[in-house]
Structures are given as structure tokens and as C-alpha cells.
Short mmCIF file of C-alpha atoms in Angstrom, two decimals:
data_model
loop_
_atom_site.label_atom_id
_atom_site.label_comp_id
_atom_site.label_asym_id
_atom_site.label_seq_id
_atom_site.Cartn_x
_atom_site.Cartn_y
_atom_site.Cartn_z
CA MET A 1 45.11 33.48 20.22
CA LYS A 2 43.27 36.43 21.51
CA ARG A 3 41.44 36.76 18.26
CA THR A 4 40.27 33.14 18.42
CA LEU A 5 39.04 33.68 22.13
CA LEU A 6 37.14 36.80 21.21
CA THR A 7 35.52 35.03 18.16
CA LEU A 8 34.67 32.16 20.46
CA ILE A 9 33.03 34.42 23.17
CA THR A 10 31.09 36.35 20.36
CA LEU A 11 29.80 33.09 19.07
CA ILE A 12 28.63 31.78 22.51
CA VAL A 13 26.81 35.23 23.24
CA SER A 14 25.19 35.17 19.83
CA ILE A 15 24.02 31.56 20.37
CA ALA A 16 22.80 32.48 23.94
CA ALA A 17 20.93 35.42 22.63
CA TYR A 18 19.35 33.43 19.86
CA CYS A 19 18.13 30.70 22.44
CA THR A 20 16.91 33.13 24.87
CA ASP A 21 13.16 33.28 25.02
CA THR A 22 11.33 36.54 24.38
CA LEU A 23 8.89 37.39 26.91
CA VAL A 24 5.48 38.45 25.52
CA TYR A 25 3.03 39.85 28.10
CA ILE A 26 -0.46 39.10 27.11
CA LEU A 27 -3.11 41.68 28.58
CA PRO A 28 -6.76 40.52 27.98
CA ILE A 29 -9.47 43.26 27.41
CA ASN A 30 -12.60 41.25 27.02
CA ASP A 31 -15.24 43.32 28.99
CA GLU A 32 -16.78 46.63 28.58
CA ILE A 33 -14.44 49.52 28.69
CA GLY A 34 -14.68 51.04 32.19
CA SER A 35 -13.05 51.71 35.59
CA THR A 36 -12.17 47.91 35.84
CA THR A 37 -10.53 47.72 32.45
CA TRP A 38 -8.54 50.86 32.91
CA ARG A 39 -7.25 49.40 36.47
CA HIS A 40 -6.44 46.20 34.66
CA THR A 41 -4.55 47.96 31.95
CA LYS A 42 -2.51 50.27 34.20
CA ARG A 43 -1.70 47.23 36.50
CA GLY A 44 -0.79 45.08 33.47
CA LEU A 45 1.58 47.81 31.98
CA GLU A 46 3.31 47.94 35.45
CA GLU A 47 3.58 44.16 35.81
CA ALA A 48 5.05 43.90 32.27
CA SER A 49 7.64 46.56 32.97
CA GLN A 50 8.67 44.75 36.23
CA MET A 51 8.97 41.54 34.37
CA ASN A 52 11.09 43.13 31.69
CA ALA A 53 8.84 41.96 28.93
CA SER A 54 10.04 42.77 25.35
CA LEU A 55 6.40 42.98 24.01
CA ILE A 56 2.92 43.63 25.43
CA LEU A 57 0.18 41.97 23.34
CA LEU A 58 -3.46 43.34 23.83
CA HIS A 59 -6.00 40.58 23.44
CA LEU A 60 -8.92 42.91 22.59
CA ASN A 61 -12.39 41.91 22.21
CA THR A 62 -14.92 44.56 23.39
CA TYR A 63 -17.96 46.61 22.11
CA GLY A 64 -16.82 49.79 23.88
CA GLY A 65 -17.56 51.62 27.08
CA THR A 66 -16.90 54.98 28.63
CA VAL A 67 -15.04 57.62 26.97
CA GLU A 68 -13.04 58.87 29.91
CA HIS A 69 -11.71 55.44 30.85
CA ALA A 70 -10.87 54.63 27.08
CA ASP A 71 -8.98 57.90 26.98
CA SER A 72 -6.81 56.92 29.92
CA MET A 73 -6.20 53.67 28.49
CA ARG A 74 -5.17 55.00 25.24
CA THR A 75 -2.86 57.64 26.71
CA ALA A 76 -1.09 54.75 28.85
CA LEU A 77 -0.77 52.61 25.65
CA LEU A 78 0.66 55.37 23.48
CA HIS A 79 3.41 56.24 26.12
CA SER A 80 4.45 52.59 27.03
CA PRO A 81 8.03 52.13 26.71
CA ILE A 82 7.35 48.59 25.77
CA PRO A 83 6.02 47.93 22.31
CA VAL A 84 2.12 47.28 22.32
CA VAL A 85 0.43 45.12 19.68
CA ALA A 86 -3.29 44.59 19.49
CA PHE A 87 -4.83 41.39 18.46
CA VAL A 88 -8.48 42.26 17.70
CA ASP A 89 -10.21 38.92 18.40
CA ASN A 90 -13.71 39.60 16.77
CA ASN A 91 -14.63 43.17 18.05
CA ALA A 92 -12.90 46.44 18.62
CA ALA A 93 -15.94 48.74 18.48
CA SER A 94 -16.48 52.33 19.77
CA ALA A 95 -13.96 52.95 22.71
CA GLY A 96 -12.37 49.63 21.58
CA ALA A 97 -11.40 51.13 18.25
CA LEU A 98 -9.57 54.10 19.98
CA ILE A 99 -7.78 51.51 22.04
CA ALA A 100 -6.54 49.58 19.08
CA LEU A 101 -5.72 52.63 17.24
CA ALA A 102 -3.27 53.45 20.21
CA CYS A 103 -1.28 50.26 19.78
CA GLY A 104 1.92 50.36 17.48
CA SER A 105 0.78 47.34 15.49
CA VAL A 106 -2.75 45.84 14.84
CA TYR A 107 -3.66 42.31 13.92
CA MET A 108 -7.14 41.15 13.26
CA ARG A 109 -9.05 37.81 13.20
CA PRO A 110 -10.28 37.07 9.64
CA ASP A 111 -13.89 37.69 10.77
CA ALA A 112 -13.22 40.69 13.20
CA SER A 113 -14.34 44.22 12.81
CA MET A 114 -13.11 47.62 14.19
CA GLY A 115 -14.58 51.01 14.10
CA ALA A 116 -18.04 52.71 14.94
CA ALA A 117 -16.65 55.07 17.41
CA THR A 118 -19.54 57.65 17.63
CA VAL A 119 -20.26 58.60 21.28
CA VAL A 120 -23.76 57.51 22.29
CA ASN A 121 -25.98 57.79 25.22
CA GLY A 122 -25.64 54.66 27.37
CA ASN A 123 -29.35 54.65 28.10
CA ASP A 124 -30.97 54.54 24.72
CA GLY A 125 -27.99 54.30 22.30
CA THR A 126 -28.71 57.68 20.58
CA ALA A 127 -25.90 59.92 19.37
CA MET A 128 -24.66 62.47 21.87
CA PRO A 129 -24.46 66.08 21.12
CA ASP A 130 -21.85 67.47 18.83
CA LYS A 131 -19.48 68.70 21.48
CA TYR A 132 -19.07 65.13 22.61
CA GLN A 133 -18.32 63.94 19.10
CA SER A 134 -16.12 66.77 18.52
CA TYR A 135 -13.93 65.72 21.47
CA MET A 136 -13.95 62.17 20.40
CA ARG A 137 -13.01 63.04 16.72
CA ALA A 138 -10.00 65.08 18.06
CA MET A 139 -8.93 62.15 20.23
CA MET A 140 -9.18 59.70 17.48
CA ARG A 141 -7.25 62.17 15.10
CA ALA A 142 -4.52 62.80 17.73
CA THR A 143 -4.11 59.17 18.32
CA ALA A 144 -3.66 58.45 14.60
CA GLU A 145 -1.25 61.36 14.22
CA GLN A 146 0.78 60.04 17.17
CA HIS A 147 2.01 57.13 14.77
CA GLY A 148 3.66 59.69 12.44
CA LYS A 149 4.34 59.38 8.73
CA ILE A 150 6.28 57.20 6.53
CA LYS A 151 7.80 57.49 3.09
CA GLY A 152 5.95 55.87 0.24
CA ASN A 153 7.35 54.25 -3.00
CA ASP A 154 6.99 57.71 -4.64
CA SER A 155 9.36 59.24 -2.15
CA THR A 156 6.42 61.29 -0.73
CA TRP A 157 5.57 61.30 2.97
CA ARG A 158 2.19 60.14 4.17
CA TRP A 159 0.44 59.45 7.40
CA ARG A 160 1.02 55.85 8.51
CA ARG A 161 -2.67 55.93 9.83
CA ASP A 162 -4.65 58.62 7.98
CA PRO A 163 -6.19 60.94 10.67
CA LEU A 164 -9.25 61.52 8.36
CA ILE A 165 -10.20 57.96 8.47
CA ALA A 166 -10.02 57.98 12.34
CA GLU A 167 -12.44 60.92 12.23
CA ALA A 168 -14.82 58.98 9.72
CA MET A 169 -15.16 56.27 12.62
CA VAL A 170 -16.97 58.99 14.74
CA ASP A 171 -18.72 61.38 12.30
CA THR A 172 -20.93 60.57 9.50
CA ARG A 173 -20.21 63.91 7.84
CA ILE A 174 -16.52 62.85 7.14
CA VAL A 175 -15.95 61.68 3.59
CA VAL A 176 -12.86 59.52 2.60
CA PRO A 177 -12.76 59.15 -1.25
CA GLY A 178 -12.67 55.48 -2.26
CA LEU A 179 -13.57 54.36 1.37
CA ILE A 180 -16.72 55.86 2.76
CA ASP A 181 -19.34 58.64 1.82
CA SER A 182 -21.05 61.28 4.25
CA THR A 183 -24.05 59.03 5.37
CA LYS A 184 -22.21 56.32 7.34
CA VAL A 185 -20.00 55.64 10.31
CA LEU A 186 -16.95 53.93 9.37
CA THR A 187 -16.23 50.22 10.47
CA PHE A 188 -13.55 48.35 9.06
CA THR A 189 -13.16 44.59 8.03
CA PRO A 190 -9.57 43.08 8.31
CA ASP A 191 -8.96 43.47 4.60
CA GLU A 192 -10.06 47.00 4.53
CA ALA A 193 -8.11 47.86 7.58
CA ILE A 194 -5.12 46.26 6.08
CA ARG A 195 -5.51 48.24 2.79
CA TRP A 196 -5.79 51.59 4.58
CA GLY A 197 -3.01 51.12 6.98
CA TYR A 198 -5.09 50.63 10.15
CA ALA A 199 -4.01 46.76 10.45
CA ASP A 200 -0.76 45.01 9.84
CA GLY A 201 -2.18 41.57 9.10
CA LYS A 202 -4.70 38.79 9.93
CA ALA A 203 -4.21 36.23 12.48
CA ASP A 204 -6.14 33.46 13.89
CA SER A 205 -4.51 33.15 17.37
CA ILE A 206 -2.07 34.95 19.64
CA ASP A 207 0.61 32.41 18.41
CA ASP A 208 0.00 33.48 14.86
CA VAL A 209 0.40 37.19 15.80
CA ILE A 210 3.65 36.43 17.54
CA SER A 211 4.81 34.29 14.54
CA GLN A 212 4.11 37.09 12.10
CA LEU A 213 5.99 39.37 14.24
CA GLY A 214 9.14 37.39 13.58
CA ILE A 215 9.49 36.13 17.12
CA ASN A 216 10.45 32.35 17.11
CA HIS A 217 11.58 31.79 20.57
CA TYR A 218 9.27 33.24 23.31
CA THR A 219 7.48 32.62 26.60
CA THR A 220 4.14 34.21 27.54
CA ALA A 221 2.89 35.79 30.66
CA THR A 222 -0.79 36.64 31.10
CA PHE A 223 -2.39 39.38 33.37
CA ARG A 224 -4.43 37.84 36.10
CA ALA A 225 -6.98 40.23 37.93
CA SER A 226 -6.65 40.01 41.65
CA TRP A 227 -9.66 39.95 44.06
CA VAL A 228 -9.14 43.71 44.67
CA ASP A 229 -9.42 44.55 40.80
CA ASN A 230 -12.64 42.58 40.86
CA LEU A 231 -14.02 44.24 43.99
CA MET A 232 -13.10 47.76 42.60
CA GLY A 233 -14.94 46.94 39.34
CA PHE A 234 -17.93 45.61 41.20
CA LEU A 235 -18.15 48.74 43.66
CA THR A 236 -17.88 51.07 40.45
CA SER A 237 -20.75 49.48 38.48
CA PRO A 238 -23.77 51.71 37.91
CA ALA A 239 -26.19 49.49 39.88
CA ILE A 240 -24.15 49.21 42.89
CA GLN A 241 -23.30 53.02 42.94
CA ALA A 242 -27.08 53.72 42.81
CA ILE A 243 -27.71 51.42 45.92
CA LEU A 244 -24.82 52.98 47.79
CA ILE A 245 -26.38 56.47 47.13
CA MET A 246 -29.62 55.29 48.41
CA ILE A 247 -27.99 54.19 51.66
CA ILE A 248 -26.16 57.36 52.08
CA ILE A 249 -29.29 59.42 51.61
CA GLY A 250 -31.33 57.12 53.92
CA GLY A 251 -28.78 57.10 56.62
CA ILE A 252 -28.42 61.00 56.51
CA TYR A 253 -32.24 61.18 56.68
CA PHE A 254 -32.62 58.85 59.80
CA GLU A 255 -29.63 60.56 61.44
CA LEU A 256 -31.44 63.98 61.17
CA GLN A 257 -34.49 62.29 62.82
CA THR A 258 -32.68 60.59 65.58
CA PRO A 259 -29.97 61.90 67.84
CA GLY A 260 -26.87 59.87 68.89
CA MET A 261 -24.83 57.42 66.99
CA GLY A 262 -26.68 54.43 65.55
CA PHE A 263 -27.32 52.20 62.55
CA PRO A 264 -28.16 55.09 60.17
CA SER A 265 -24.81 56.68 60.78
CA LEU A 266 -22.94 53.42 60.37
CA ALA A 267 -24.82 52.51 57.20
CA ALA A 268 -24.14 56.12 55.61
CA LEU A 269 -20.52 55.97 56.66
CA THR A 270 -19.93 52.53 55.17
CA ALA A 271 -21.78 53.33 51.94
CA GLY A 272 -19.82 56.67 51.75
CA ILE A 273 -16.44 54.78 51.90
CA LEU A 274 -17.51 52.08 49.45
CA TYR A 275 -18.79 54.77 47.01
CA PHE A 276 -15.78 57.24 47.21
CA LEU A 277 -12.85 54.96 47.66
CA PRO A 278 -13.18 53.18 44.26
CA LEU A 279 -13.81 56.45 42.39
CA PHE A 280 -10.87 58.05 44.03
CA LEU A 281 -8.49 55.16 43.43
CA THR A 282 -9.44 55.06 39.77
CA GLY A 283 -9.25 58.82 39.26
CA ILE A 284 -12.79 59.60 38.58
CA VAL A 285 -13.36 62.05 41.23
CA SER A 286 -11.06 64.85 42.50
CA SER A 287 -9.42 64.41 45.83
CA TRP A 288 -11.07 67.49 47.27
CA VAL A 289 -14.44 65.88 46.88
CA VAL A 290 -13.39 62.98 49.00
CA LEU A 291 -11.85 65.55 51.54
CA LEU A 292 -15.31 67.19 51.62
CA PHE A 293 -17.03 64.08 52.33
CA VAL A 294 -14.48 63.24 55.06
CA GLY A 295 -14.84 66.75 56.52
CA GLY A 296 -18.55 66.27 56.70
CA LEU A 297 -18.10 62.99 58.54
CA ILE A 298 -15.64 64.56 61.16
CA LEU A 299 -18.33 67.24 61.77
CA LEU A 300 -20.93 64.55 62.30
CA LEU A 301 -18.74 62.74 64.66
CA ILE A 302 -17.99 65.96 66.57
CA GLU A 303 -21.82 66.36 67.01
CA ILE A 304 -22.44 62.92 68.21
CA PHE A 305 -19.48 62.55 70.65
CA ILE A 306 -18.59 66.07 71.74
CA ILE A 307 -21.57 68.52 71.22
CA PRO A 308 -24.93 67.36 72.97
CA GLY A 309 -28.12 67.27 70.78
CA PHE A 310 -28.07 67.82 67.20
CA GLY A 311 -27.23 71.36 65.83
CA ILE A 312 -25.29 73.33 63.36
CA ALA A 313 -22.24 70.72 63.38
CA GLY A 314 -24.36 67.87 62.52
CA ILE A 315 -26.44 69.44 60.02
CA ALA A 316 -23.30 71.15 58.29
CA GLY A 317 -21.67 67.64 58.31
CA CYS A 318 -24.66 66.08 56.62
CA CYS A 319 -24.79 68.74 54.02
CA ALA A 320 -20.98 68.50 53.25
CA MET A 321 -21.58 64.59 52.82
CA ALA A 322 -24.53 65.10 50.56
CA GLY A 323 -22.69 67.85 48.57
CA ALA A 324 -19.77 65.56 48.01
CA VAL A 325 -22.11 62.80 46.49
CA ILE A 326 -23.55 65.39 44.28
CA ILE A 327 -20.27 66.73 43.00
CA GLY A 328 -19.09 63.22 42.57
CA LEU A 329 -22.05 62.51 40.31
CA LEU A 330 -21.27 65.64 38.27
CA GLU A 331 -17.75 64.63 37.79
CA SER A 332 -18.65 61.20 36.78
CA PHE A 333 -21.12 62.40 34.11
CA SER A 334 -18.73 65.24 32.92
CA LEU A 335 -17.16 65.50 29.58
CA PRO A 336 -13.72 63.58 29.30
CA SER A 337 -11.96 67.14 29.25
CA GLY A 338 -13.60 67.72 32.84
CA HIS A 339 -16.07 70.39 31.64
CA ILE A 340 -19.48 70.01 33.29
CA ASP A 341 -22.24 70.86 30.93
CA ILE A 342 -26.14 71.01 31.01
CA THR A 343 -26.26 67.39 30.21
CA ALA A 344 -24.15 66.21 33.15
CA ILE A 345 -26.31 68.48 35.29
CA TRP A 346 -29.50 66.76 33.99
CA GLN A 347 -28.11 63.30 34.49
CA THR A 348 -27.15 64.19 38.09
CA ILE A 349 -30.59 65.54 38.94
CA LEU A 350 -32.13 62.36 37.31
CA THR A 351 -29.87 60.10 39.18
CA LEU A 352 -30.50 61.81 42.56
CA SER A 353 -34.24 62.09 42.01
CA ILE A 354 -34.41 58.15 41.22
CA ALA A 355 -31.98 57.36 44.03
CA THR A 356 -34.11 59.58 46.56
CA ALA A 357 -37.45 58.30 45.21
CA ALA A 358 -36.30 54.78 45.62
CA CYS A 359 -34.81 55.41 49.06
CA ILE A 360 -38.17 57.01 50.32
CA ALA A 361 -40.12 54.04 49.05
CA LEU A 362 -37.67 51.64 50.74
CA ILE A 363 -37.99 53.69 54.13
CA MET A 364 -41.70 53.53 53.96
CA TYR A 365 -41.73 49.76 53.34
CA LEU A 366 -39.27 48.96 55.99
CA THR A 367 -40.96 51.00 58.60
CA SER A 368 -44.51 49.82 57.95
CA HIS A 369 -46.12 46.69 59.26
CA TYR A 370 -45.49 45.08 55.81
CA GLY A 371 -41.76 45.31 56.41
CA PRO A 372 -39.33 42.57 57.96
CA LYS A 373 -40.12 42.09 61.59
CA PHE A 374 -36.49 42.25 62.69
CA ILE A 375 -36.49 45.96 61.34
CA THR A 376 -39.98 46.94 62.60
CA ARG A 377 -39.16 45.53 66.05
CA THR A 378 -35.97 47.61 66.43
CA THR A 379 -36.60 50.77 64.43
CA GLU A 380 -37.03 53.86 66.89
CA LEU A 381 -39.51 55.33 64.80
CA THR A 382 -41.89 52.42 65.04
CA HIS A 383 -41.12 51.55 68.77
CA SER A 384 -44.14 51.33 71.03
CA GLN A 385 -43.96 52.78 74.65
CA ARG A 386 -45.68 50.13 76.56
CA ILE A 387 -46.86 50.48 80.14
CA GLU A 388 -45.22 47.22 81.08
CA GLU A 389 -41.87 48.40 80.02
CA GLY A 390 -42.09 51.18 82.45
CA TYR A 391 -43.69 53.78 80.36
CA ILE A 392 -46.38 55.99 81.91
CA GLY A 393 -48.97 57.98 80.12
CA VAL A 394 -50.62 61.29 81.13
CA ASP A 395 -54.33 61.42 81.85
CA THR A 396 -55.61 64.54 79.99
CA SER A 397 -59.41 63.81 80.80
CA LEU A 398 -59.21 66.61 83.71
CA LYS A 399 -58.97 69.16 80.95
CA ARG A 400 -62.73 69.05 80.81
CA LEU A 401 -62.98 70.71 84.24
CA VAL A 402 -61.55 73.92 83.06
CA GLY A 403 -64.10 76.88 83.61
CA GLN A 404 -66.01 74.86 86.23
CA SER A 405 -66.62 76.14 89.71
CA ALA A 406 -65.38 74.15 92.84
CA GLN A 407 -64.61 74.69 96.52
CA ALA A 408 -61.24 74.51 98.35
CA LEU A 409 -61.43 71.34 100.43
CA THR A 410 -58.01 72.13 101.99
CA ASP A 411 -55.82 75.15 102.26
CA LEU A 412 -53.99 75.78 98.87
CA ARG A 413 -50.47 76.82 99.84
CA PRO A 414 -50.09 76.86 96.79
CA ALA A 415 -51.16 73.10 96.29
CA GLY A 416 -54.18 71.47 97.98
CA LYS A 417 -57.32 69.74 97.24
CA ILE A 418 -60.71 70.95 95.79
CA ILE A 419 -64.05 69.31 95.48
CA ILE A 420 -66.66 69.25 92.69
CA ASP A 421 -69.69 67.29 92.99
CA ASP A 422 -68.23 65.06 95.89
CA ASN A 423 -65.15 64.36 93.71
CA GLU A 424 -61.87 65.43 95.14
CA TYR A 425 -58.98 66.77 92.82
CA ASP A 426 -55.50 67.96 93.23
CA ALA A 427 -55.08 71.67 92.44
CA VAL A 428 -52.74 74.52 92.61
CA ALA A 429 -53.55 78.25 93.51
CA GLN A 430 -52.58 80.26 90.68
CA ARG A 431 -51.93 83.23 92.72
CA GLY A 432 -51.18 83.43 96.49
CA PHE A 433 -52.80 81.18 98.89
CA ILE A 434 -56.42 80.06 99.20
CA GLU A 435 -58.09 79.13 102.42
CA ALA A 436 -60.34 76.05 102.86
CA GLY A 437 -63.88 76.53 102.04
CA THR A 438 -63.28 79.30 99.45
CA ALA A 439 -65.22 79.12 96.26
CA VAL A 440 -62.82 78.89 93.33
CA ARG A 441 -62.87 78.61 89.56
CA ILE A 442 -60.75 76.13 87.60
CA THR A 443 -58.84 78.42 85.12
CA ARG A 444 -56.51 76.09 83.25
CA PHE A 445 -54.91 72.51 82.94
CA GLU A 446 -51.26 72.38 82.40
CA ASN A 447 -48.72 69.77 82.94
CA ALA A 448 -51.39 67.31 84.21
CA GLN A 449 -52.31 69.94 86.98
CA LEU A 450 -55.42 71.96 87.59
CA TYR A 451 -54.91 75.75 88.51
CA VAL A 452 -57.62 77.70 90.32
CA LEU A 453 -58.42 81.30 91.40
CA PRO A 454 -60.81 82.56 93.98
CA ASP A 455 -64.34 82.62 92.23
#
């Protein structure tokens, strides 16, 4: 009886296990590799773990992107406790090839391609210096080696994915006999990738990939980017970052020109927060750089609300904020290893020069009579001090009388009146008192007042 009951329980459990659907988590990577895709990958892996997914399917279609973010993505995929399978839906170029290589299995659409991982300059597409290529070669090789070795039919051990082939995707000098010579960068077709162990098969769709993996009963969950993810991606785009740097520079410049808390301070502060917050959250810049910017902001606030005028604290705060922006640029342009070389320095100088020049041009336009009226009417630098608004000008025409002779019309003790050619003027005795009727000479004009001495 007990044996029959145990057999029945085992049968029920087996049937339930067979009928239970496998959860496949689909993570689309369809854009340029950058801070946004890295954030999507990190959040997708966390969400898949929370949902107890059995498999993560990376739906990959990209021409590449930044090396530092691709490195972060491949590291996260390599160490994922959940198996990761890549479906190359047309393109896995450059950084995309590195990400595909990090996955446990790779399936490619019949007309797809994968490879061409040479590091290039984002401005003109030319190959970067060898130190960049060296780092990328090592990263590709290490990723291929991570998949280990398998035992062949002849009982010898060989790499599951040959690291030399991974290097050939980066460097034209790498030769792989029977595959590529020393004049080309390697790019795989699906058949070539399957033959050389870099792909496990061809598939026409996600369902086809899951079917070839032997999963018959499954449900899928797809990663959906939130508005926060999209906002972070928008703020870290190069064009928006350039605009934010312009606003920071312009705000600091105007704040140095005008005391007190005003629109320039608020603009620089807002732009600084929008510039540094996404970089910090995505791990591009160090935390101490953000602290440097915050420290500069605190010094600026102390100058505005506690210390009158604009002195050492205000200047130090502006310098700290500007320094944080510069260091942030240096870290953004640095090598994936974190090393700052001469190329990163020149890129930083070029970016700052362009941003500064654009900022100056914008300031000149906004404060000129060609600028928008709502700005020229309220900008302190272009505000007119009109008499009807209570402003009084000082008459400096009396300066022409300096050196002329006059006569004291009244006693000057020390102030009084003098007369020149029947014209009366207020005057002050420069030394002592002067009696009425004394001949005097006008010696100077200062603070809208004539000064005289006995002649």
C-alpha cells in the first residue's frame, strides 16, 4: 500500500513538473550600446532573478557602442546565475559581438552577422591607437576563455570558443588558418559561426530559439524600460551633456559678474545636477567627483547667504564646480581600465573649447539687441538706469572749471559759494576757512564738488 501511494505521488509530481511552464525572460538590446543599454541590462537581470526565470534570452540587434558599457554588460552576463542565450537578430557588430560572446549559447538569424569588434573613433570611424585595441583583444580573449574547453571526438581537449578567433574580430594582424588571413577583421556569417563554435544554430524567431533549446512548455516575460530608464538615457546622450556643460559654464560666468543668488546660479545648479546624477548612477564617474561638485555648490551658497559680497568662498566654489565638470569629462573619455591617456586629455580640451565657445556666442546673442526681448529686458547686464525710475546722473561739466580763478561770494567754512563771470557755484575750501571776497583758484573737481584754495 505504501509503495503504491509513493508511486502515485511520484507520478503526480512528475506530471506537474512536466506541465509547469518554464519562464523565459526576454531582454531586448536593440539600440546603440551605452549607458541606457547597460542600465536596461542591469535592471533586466535583477528582474529576471526576482521572477525566478529559468532562462534569459538576449534579443540582440546592435551595431555596437561604447567599450566601457559593453564591458560592464558582458561582465554581468558572464556572472549571471541564470543561463543566458543570445539571439542575434540581424546584427551583433563591434561591442555587440562582445556581448554575444558573453552569452552561454548563441543563435543567429540566417541572414545575420557577428564580429568586426575593432575599437574606432566615434567622430570619424578611424581605428583607435593600439592600446585601445590591445585592451579590446584581451577582453574578447578572456570572454572566450571563460566558456572553457570541451572534449573532442579524438579525446583531446579544445576551447569551446577559440580565443584566437575572438582576437581576430579586433585585430587585422591575427591569422586563423582556414578562416581569415592578416589583412581583414573577422565577421562571421551564421554558417561560419556554427562551424567554428561561435554559434549553436540558426533560428528565425525567439520561439524557434526556445524550441531548439528543447523547451516545449514555457511562458515569456519581456523587459519594459521605465520612464526613469529613458530619462537617464536621454540625459547621458552626448548632445544633451554638451548643452548641460554650456549652461554650467554660462551660469558660473554670470554668477562671477553679478553678486547674489539669481537665475545664473539656479541654471548652473540645475544643469550640474542633471549632468552628474545620471553619470553617477550609471557608474561612469567616481563618487568623489560628485562630492567635489557638491562641495563647490556649498561654498557658493555660503558666499551668497552668509558672507556678503563675492570673495574667496564664491570663487573657490565656482572653481570646484568647474573642476568637477572637467574631471568628469576626463573619466568619460578614459580607457575602459580607467587610465587617462593623452587622447582623453585632448578630447576633454576639445569638448570644453567647443562648449565654451558656444556658450560665449550664446551669451553675446542673448544679451544683444538681437536677442529675445524677455531676456534683454530682465538681464542685469543690459538694464538701463532711467531717470523716471529714480536713477540720478552726476553732472561732470564743472570739471572744465578746474584751474580757473574765482572770488569767494560767501565765507567758505569750509563749504560756501564762489562766483565766476557772474555765475555762482558751490565750492569747498581745500584747507581751513576762506572769508568772503577772497580771490581763490579752483584746484580740483571730485565727487561732483569744486575745491578751492586762496589765489
